Short mmCIF file of C-alpha atoms in Angstrom, two decimals:
data_model
loop_
_atom_site.label_atom_id
_atom_site.label_comp_id
_atom_site.label_asym_id
_atom_site.label_seq_id
_atom_site.Cartn_x
_atom_site.Cartn_y
_atom_site.Cartn_z
CA UNK Q 1 29.75 37.45 21.62
CA UNK Q 2 27.58 40.64 20.12
CA UNK Q 3 27.42 44.12 21.84
CA UNK Q 4 23.72 44.64 22.71
CA UNK Q 5 24.32 40.37 23.88
CA UNK Q 6 27.26 42.21 26.80
CA UNK Q 7 25.15 44.79 27.49
CA UNK Q 8 22.67 42.70 28.05
CA UNK Q 9 24.87 40.20 30.47
CA UNK Q 10 26.04 42.56 32.40
CA UNK Q 11 22.10 44.22 32.88
CA UNK Q 12 20.65 41.16 34.05
CA UNK Q 13 23.94 40.30 36.80
CA UNK Q 14 23.99 44.32 37.96
CA UNK Q 15 19.92 43.48 38.30
CA UNK Q 16 20.94 39.53 40.30
CA UNK Q 17 23.67 41.49 42.56
CA UNK Q 18 21.35 44.47 43.27
CA UNK Q 19 20.31 45.07 46.88
CA UNK Q 20 18.50 47.76 47.63
CA UNK Q 21 19.13 50.76 49.37
CA UNK Q 22 18.29 50.84 53.06
CA UNK Q 23 16.47 53.61 54.04
CA UNK Q 24 18.02 55.78 57.02
CA UNK Q 25 17.59 55.02 60.54
CA UNK Q 26 18.46 59.03 61.80
CA UNK Q 27 16.06 61.28 59.53
CA UNK Q 28 13.64 64.40 60.02
CA UNK Q 29 9.90 64.17 59.89
CA UNK Q 30 7.77 65.75 57.67
CA UNK Q 31 5.20 67.89 58.77
CA UNK Q 32 1.62 65.19 57.91
CA UNK Q 33 4.21 62.66 61.22
CA UNK Q 34 4.93 65.46 63.36
CA UNK Q 35 0.93 67.05 63.45
CA UNK Q 36 -0.04 62.95 63.20
CA UNK Q 37 1.52 62.37 66.35
CA UNK Q 38 0.33 64.77 68.42
CA UNK Q 39 -4.16 63.21 68.12
CA UNK Q 40 -2.86 60.96 70.96
CA UNK Q 41 -2.18 64.45 73.18
CA UNK Q 42 -6.08 65.40 72.28
CA UNK Q 43 -7.35 62.52 73.57
CA UNK Q 44 -5.13 62.59 77.01
CA UNK Q 45 -6.67 66.59 77.27
CA UNK Q 46 -9.99 65.28 76.60
CA UNK Q 47 -10.21 63.12 79.72
CA UNK Q 48 -8.31 65.82 81.81
CA UNK Q 49 -10.71 68.21 80.94
CA UNK Q 50 -13.53 65.52 81.59
CA UNK Q 51 -12.18 64.69 84.65
CA UNK Q 52 -12.22 68.05 86.64
CA UNK Q 53 -14.89 69.70 84.83
CA UNK Q 54 -17.30 67.27 86.28
CA UNK Q 55 -18.93 66.76 89.46
CA UNK Q 56 -19.18 62.94 90.98
CA UNK Q 57 -22.05 60.76 91.69
CA UNK Q 58 -20.44 58.51 93.16
CA UNK Q 59 -22.99 57.41 96.48
CA UNK Q 60 -20.25 57.52 98.79
CA UNK Q 61 -18.59 61.00 98.51
CA UNK Q 62 -17.15 61.00 101.88
CA UNK Q 63 -15.82 57.40 101.43
CA UNK Q 64 -14.11 57.92 97.88
CA UNK Q 65 -12.18 61.15 96.39
CA UNK Q 66 -10.72 60.04 92.95
CA UNK Q 67 -6.99 61.28 93.24
CA UNK Q 68 -5.39 59.02 90.64
CA UNK Q 69 -6.45 59.77 87.68
CA UNK Q 70 -4.87 63.00 86.91
CA UNK Q 71 -1.08 61.92 88.33
CA UNK Q 72 -1.64 59.16 85.74
CA UNK Q 73 -2.09 60.90 82.43
CA UNK Q 74 0.33 63.22 83.64
CA UNK Q 75 2.86 60.71 83.35
CA UNK Q 76 0.93 59.12 80.40
CA UNK Q 77 1.62 62.23 79.12
CA UNK Q 78 5.62 62.53 80.40
CA UNK Q 79 6.06 59.21 79.04
CA UNK Q 80 4.61 59.86 75.30
CA UNK Q 81 6.77 63.58 74.98
CA UNK Q 82 9.81 61.31 75.72
CA UNK Q 83 8.43 58.86 72.83
CA UNK Q 84 6.90 61.46 70.45
CA UNK Q 85 11.07 63.31 70.64
CA UNK Q 86 13.01 60.07 69.67
CA UNK Q 87 10.41 59.80 66.98
CA UNK Q 88 10.80 62.95 65.58
CA UNK Q 89 14.28 62.20 63.94
CA UNK Q 90 13.53 58.20 64.55
CA UNK Q 91 12.33 56.86 61.34
CA UNK Q 92 11.36 53.36 62.98
CA UNK Q 93 9.95 54.41 66.23
CA UNK Q 94 7.93 57.74 63.96
CA UNK Q 95 6.58 54.24 61.80
CA UNK Q 96 5.68 52.87 65.18
CA UNK Q 97 4.01 55.86 66.48
CA UNK Q 98 2.52 57.77 63.86
CA UNK Q 99 0.30 53.89 62.63
CA UNK Q 100 -0.66 54.29 66.29
CA UNK Q 101 -1.26 57.48 67.38
CA UNK Q 102 -4.96 57.64 67.00
CA UNK Q 103 -5.65 53.70 68.56
CA UNK Q 104 -3.70 55.19 71.94
CA UNK Q 105 -6.03 58.33 71.40
CA UNK Q 106 -8.50 56.01 70.64
CA UNK Q 107 -7.32 54.37 74.15
CA UNK Q 108 -7.95 57.31 76.60
CA UNK Q 109 -11.38 58.44 75.06
CA UNK Q 110 -12.85 55.02 76.22
CA UNK Q 111 -11.37 55.21 79.70
CA UNK Q 112 -12.99 58.65 79.18
CA UNK Q 113 -16.09 57.34 78.28
CA UNK Q 114 -15.56 55.09 81.20
CA UNK Q 115 -15.53 58.02 83.70
CA UNK Q 116 -18.75 59.76 82.48
CA UNK Q 117 -20.71 56.56 83.18
CA UNK Q 118 -19.68 55.45 86.12
CA UNK Q 119 -17.98 58.41 87.99
CA UNK Q 120 -19.99 61.11 86.89
CA UNK Q 121 -23.06 59.86 85.94
CA UNK Q 122 -23.32 56.63 87.28
CA UNK Q 123 -24.68 55.22 84.66
CA UNK Q 124 -22.74 51.89 85.22
CA UNK Q 125 -23.30 51.19 88.75
CA UNK Q 126 -20.12 51.54 90.89
CA UNK Q 127 -18.60 49.50 92.46
CA UNK Q 128 -19.17 46.77 89.77
CA UNK Q 129 -17.54 48.73 86.82
CA UNK Q 130 -15.08 50.93 88.60
CA UNK Q 131 -14.25 54.35 87.20
CA UNK Q 132 -10.48 54.72 85.61
CA UNK Q 133 -9.44 56.62 88.63
CA UNK Q 134 -10.27 53.71 90.88
CA UNK Q 135 -8.12 51.05 88.68
CA UNK Q 136 -5.33 53.26 89.05
CA UNK Q 137 -5.89 53.43 92.73
CA UNK Q 138 -6.55 49.67 93.62
CA UNK Q 139 -3.12 48.85 91.08
CA UNK Q 140 -0.89 51.97 92.53
CA UNK Q 141 -1.64 50.95 96.34
CA UNK Q 142 -1.91 47.09 95.90
CA UNK Q 143 1.48 47.26 93.57
CA UNK Q 144 4.20 45.05 96.29
CA UNK Q 145 0.94 42.22 96.26
CA UNK Q 146 0.16 42.51 92.98
CA UNK Q 147 3.20 41.63 91.45
CA UNK Q 148 4.16 38.79 94.05
CA UNK Q 149 1.00 37.34 92.01
CA UNK Q 150 1.72 37.65 89.21
CA UNK Q 151 6.45 36.79 89.56
CA UNK Q 152 4.31 34.05 90.97
CA UNK Q 153 1.75 33.55 87.64
CA UNK Q 154 5.28 33.56 85.77
CA UNK Q 155 7.22 30.86 87.31
CA UNK Q 156 4.59 27.96 87.15
CA UNK Q 157 3.90 29.54 83.38
CA UNK Q 158 8.23 29.64 82.25
CA UNK Q 159 8.46 26.60 83.73
CA UNK Q 160 5.96 24.42 82.26
CA UNK Q 161 7.36 25.62 79.26
CA UNK Q 162 10.49 24.60 79.24
CA UNK Q 163 9.78 21.14 80.23
CA UNK Q 164 6.86 21.28 77.61
CA UNK Q 165 8.37 22.40 74.86
CA UNK Q 166 11.27 20.41 74.37
CA UNK Q 167 8.91 17.44 75.17
CA UNK Q 168 6.60 18.08 72.46
CA UNK Q 169 9.28 19.05 69.83
CA UNK Q 170 10.77 15.71 70.89
CA UNK Q 171 7.40 13.93 70.78
CA UNK Q 172 6.13 15.56 67.45
CA UNK Q 173 9.46 14.76 65.54
CA UNK Q 174 9.26 11.64 66.76
CA UNK Q 175 5.38 10.63 65.60
CA UNK Q 176 6.46 12.05 62.01
CA UNK Q 177 9.21 10.59 61.59
CA UNK Q 178 9.31 7.02 63.62
CA UNK Q 179 5.98 4.64 63.09
CA UNK Q 180 6.09 2.74 65.88
CA UNK Q 181 6.24 6.01 68.02
CA UNK Q 182 3.50 7.19 66.43
CA UNK Q 183 1.21 3.79 66.68
CA UNK Q 184 1.75 4.18 70.28
CA UNK Q 185 1.68 8.10 71.08
CA UNK Q 186 -1.14 8.72 68.12
CA UNK Q 187 -4.22 7.80 70.49
CA UNK Q 188 -2.97 9.28 73.34
CA UNK Q 189 -2.80 12.42 71.62
CA UNK Q 190 -6.53 11.96 70.33
CA UNK Q 191 -7.51 10.78 73.88
CA UNK Q 192 -5.56 13.49 76.12
CA UNK Q 193 -5.19 16.40 74.15
CA UNK Q 194 -8.49 17.75 73.36
CA UNK Q 195 -9.19 17.55 76.72
CA UNK Q 196 -8.45 21.32 78.61
CA UNK Q 197 -5.94 21.05 81.13
CA UNK Q 198 -8.16 22.14 83.62
CA UNK Q 199 -10.37 18.58 83.58
CA UNK Q 200 -7.28 17.10 84.27
CA UNK Q 201 -6.77 19.04 88.05
CA UNK Q 202 -8.02 16.02 90.22
CA UNK Q 203 -6.08 13.50 88.52
CA UNK Q 204 -2.71 15.29 89.10
CA UNK Q 205 -3.79 16.91 93.02
CA UNK Q 206 -3.71 12.86 93.45
CA UNK Q 207 -1.28 12.40 91.76
CA UNK Q 208 1.41 14.42 92.83
CA UNK Q 209 -0.14 15.86 96.31
CA UNK Q 210 0.52 19.34 95.73
CA UNK Q 211 -1.09 22.39 93.67
CA UNK Q 212 1.98 23.79 92.86
CA UNK Q 213 3.25 21.05 91.33
CA UNK Q 214 -0.21 20.38 89.84
CA UNK Q 215 -0.76 23.32 88.08
CA UNK Q 216 2.95 23.13 86.37
CA UNK Q 217 1.54 19.64 85.05
CA UNK Q 218 -1.12 21.06 83.60
CA UNK Q 219 0.79 23.78 81.84
CA UNK Q 220 2.73 21.10 80.40
CA UNK Q 221 0.32 19.02 78.76
CA UNK Q 222 -1.12 22.51 77.32
CA UNK Q 223 2.17 23.43 75.38
CA UNK Q 224 3.21 19.53 74.54
CA UNK Q 225 0.08 18.98 72.94
CA UNK Q 226 -0.56 21.28 70.49
CA UNK Q 227 3.29 20.99 69.86
CA UNK Q 228 3.08 17.24 69.29
CA UNK Q 229 0.12 17.33 67.08
CA UNK Q 230 1.12 20.52 64.51
CA UNK Q 231 5.08 19.15 63.77
CA UNK Q 232 4.39 15.61 63.69
CA UNK Q 233 1.78 16.89 60.46
CA UNK Q 234 3.51 19.03 59.19
CA UNK Q 235 6.85 16.42 58.69
CA UNK Q 236 4.37 14.00 57.68
CA UNK Q 237 2.89 15.82 55.30
CA UNK Q 238 6.33 17.05 53.22
CA UNK Q 239 6.72 16.24 50.24
CA UNK Q 240 7.82 12.58 49.57
CA UNK Q 241 10.09 13.13 46.96
CA UNK Q 242 12.57 15.57 49.10
CA UNK Q 243 12.75 12.34 51.07
CA UNK Q 244 13.33 10.18 48.44
CA UNK Q 245 15.84 12.32 46.42
CA UNK Q 246 17.23 12.46 49.98
CA UNK Q 247 17.58 8.92 50.83
CA UNK Q 248 18.75 8.35 46.52
CA UNK Q 249 21.15 10.36 47.36
CA UNK Q 250 22.67 8.27 50.21
CA UNK Q 251 21.67 9.96 53.58
CA UNK Q 252 21.16 8.38 56.32
CA UNK Q 253 17.93 8.20 57.97
CA UNK Q 254 19.51 10.42 61.43
CA UNK Q 255 20.93 13.16 58.15
CA UNK Q 256 17.52 13.18 56.36
CA UNK Q 257 15.82 14.25 59.58
CA UNK Q 258 17.85 16.94 60.30
CA UNK Q 259 18.56 18.11 57.16
CA UNK Q 260 15.05 17.64 55.32
CA UNK Q 261 12.19 16.82 58.26
CA UNK Q 262 12.86 19.27 60.47
CA UNK Q 263 14.04 22.52 58.44
CA UNK Q 264 10.32 22.11 56.18
CA UNK Q 265 8.58 21.52 59.03
CA UNK Q 266 9.78 24.50 60.80
CA UNK Q 267 6.58 26.82 59.57
CA UNK Q 268 4.86 24.65 61.32
CA UNK Q 269 7.47 24.75 64.46
CA UNK Q 270 6.57 28.48 64.66
CA UNK Q 271 3.18 28.60 64.34
CA UNK Q 272 2.74 25.77 67.11
CA UNK Q 273 4.37 27.86 69.26
CA UNK Q 274 1.61 30.39 69.40
CA UNK Q 275 -0.64 27.97 69.94
CA UNK Q 276 1.81 26.06 73.28
CA UNK Q 277 2.01 29.77 74.78
CA UNK Q 278 -1.93 30.67 74.01
CA UNK Q 279 -2.76 27.50 75.87
CA UNK Q 280 -0.33 27.20 78.49
CA UNK Q 281 -1.37 30.86 79.28
CA UNK Q 282 -5.64 29.66 79.88
CA UNK Q 283 -4.42 26.38 81.77
CA UNK Q 284 -2.20 28.95 84.21
CA UNK Q 285 -4.80 30.81 84.59
CA UNK Q 286 -7.48 28.07 84.93
CA UNK Q 287 -5.72 26.39 87.98
CA UNK Q 288 -4.81 28.85 89.57
CA UNK Q 289 -8.63 29.30 90.77
CA UNK Q 290 -8.19 25.21 91.78
CA UNK Q 291 -6.35 25.26 95.38
CA UNK Q 292 -3.06 26.91 94.60
CA UNK Q 293 -2.35 29.75 97.35
CA UNK Q 294 -0.78 32.58 95.17
CA UNK Q 295 -0.76 33.80 91.27
CA UNK Q 296 -2.91 36.78 89.65
CA UNK Q 297 -5.87 34.56 88.82
CA UNK Q 298 -5.81 33.58 92.71
CA UNK Q 299 -5.76 37.50 93.28
CA UNK Q 300 -8.59 38.04 91.00
CA UNK Q 301 -10.59 35.17 92.51
CA UNK Q 302 -10.09 36.51 96.04
CA UNK Q 303 -10.30 40.53 95.50
CA UNK Q 304 -13.49 39.24 93.82
CA UNK Q 305 -14.98 37.22 97.13
CA UNK Q 306 -13.92 41.12 99.17
CA UNK Q 307 -16.05 42.97 96.45
CA UNK Q 308 -12.46 45.34 95.74
CA UNK Q 309 -13.74 45.18 91.88
CA UNK Q 310 -11.19 48.29 91.40
CA UNK Q 311 -8.38 46.19 92.36
CA UNK Q 312 -10.04 43.04 90.01
CA UNK Q 313 -10.15 45.24 87.26
CA UNK Q 314 -5.78 46.52 87.93
CA UNK Q 315 -5.21 42.82 87.54
CA UNK Q 316 -6.89 42.02 85.03
CA UNK Q 317 -5.13 44.89 83.13
CA UNK Q 318 -2.16 43.48 84.16
CA UNK Q 319 -2.53 39.89 82.76
CA UNK Q 320 -3.67 41.68 79.33
CA UNK Q 321 -0.70 43.49 79.38
CA UNK Q 322 1.91 40.52 80.55
CA UNK Q 323 0.06 38.00 77.89
CA UNK Q 324 0.32 41.18 74.67
CA UNK Q 325 3.87 41.31 75.63
CA UNK Q 326 4.58 37.69 75.76
CA UNK Q 327 2.51 37.11 72.54
CA UNK Q 328 4.56 39.84 70.57
CA UNK Q 329 7.77 39.12 71.74
CA UNK Q 330 7.05 35.51 70.33
CA UNK Q 331 5.99 36.50 67.06
CA UNK Q 332 9.44 38.35 67.10
CA UNK Q 333 10.84 35.83 66.99
CA UNK Q 334 8.72 33.97 64.64
CA UNK Q 335 9.03 36.14 61.97
CA UNK Q 336 12.94 36.10 62.56
CA UNK Q 337 12.45 32.54 62.20
CA UNK Q 338 10.75 32.83 58.89
CA UNK Q 339 12.43 35.69 57.70
CA UNK Q 340 13.36 33.52 54.84
CA UNK Q 341 9.60 33.26 53.62
CA UNK Q 342 8.21 36.18 51.05
CA UNK Q 343 4.77 37.06 51.71
CA UNK Q 344 4.67 36.11 55.23
CA UNK Q 345 1.79 37.75 57.00
CA UNK Q 346 3.92 39.87 60.57
CA UNK Q 347 2.21 40.34 63.32
#
C-alpha cells in the first residue's frame, strides 16, 4: 500500500471520528449583541412615558384610578435586567434574549397602544376593552381565585391526558398491528373521533352524573382520538420490506412490533402528542362552560356575566401563558425524542 493511500485512509478516518467543537457556554458578549438586547428597555420607557404624560378620559374618574401599570413595568424591568446581566456572560441565554429582543419591545408597544386607545382617548370603549392597567389590577386583586381555577383546570387536563395518552398509544399500536382490532375499532374512530368532545357532553352527564367526571371523559376522548388515528396510520404505512426482513431473520411478532413498528412510528407519536394536547385543552375549555363550577373558562364566563372585562382579559392571558408553556415543554420533549433526525423543524 502506497504512502498516498495510507494518508488518504488516515484522513478519512480522522473525518469520520471528527467531533465538532462545541461553543463555550460561558463567554463574553459582543457590543452588537449587548446593544441589541437593550431594545426592550425602549419599549418599557415609551410605555412609562405615555402612561404618566397623557391624561385619562375614563368616564368614571372618581371610581377608577390607574395604579398598576407602572409597578408592572418596574417588575418587568427588574426581571429583564437580571436576565440581561446573565446573558452578557452565558451564551445560550444571550442567543435567546438577542433573538426575541425586538418581539419583547413590540409587546410593550402593543400595550402602550392599547392604553392610548382606551384610557387616554376612549377610541376603544371601556370597560368592554380594558386598559393594560385594569387587566393587571384585576389579575393582582383576584390572583387567589384565578390560581384556584387554574389548578382546577390543570387537574382536569392532566387527569384526562394521563388516561387518554396511554389508551391512545395502546389502541393505535393495536390497530396498526392486529387486523382484528383494526376491523372493530376503525369504524369507531371514523364515527366517534371526528365529533367534537363538547357534543358528547350530554351523554357524559347522563352516564356519569357528575359534571367534573363528564369533563374528564371529554378530555380523555379528545386526547385518545388523534393518538390512535396517527399512530395506527403510521404503523400501517411502514415499509413492508423492513417487516419482512425482520421476519426472515426469525423475529417473532412481538419482537417486530417492539423493535420495528413502534420505533418507525415515533415521529408520528411525537406529532400526535401535540395534537392530543391541543384537542384536550380545547375540550377542557369547552366543557367548563357546561355545568362545571370551577376552572378558567368557568371564571371567564362568570366574570363576563358580571361585566368585569378586566378580569376576563386577565384570565385569557393566564390561559395563553399556560398553554404556550405546555406546548413549549411538549415540543422540547419532541425535539429530544427525535434528536436523531437531521433537518427536523424545531419548535
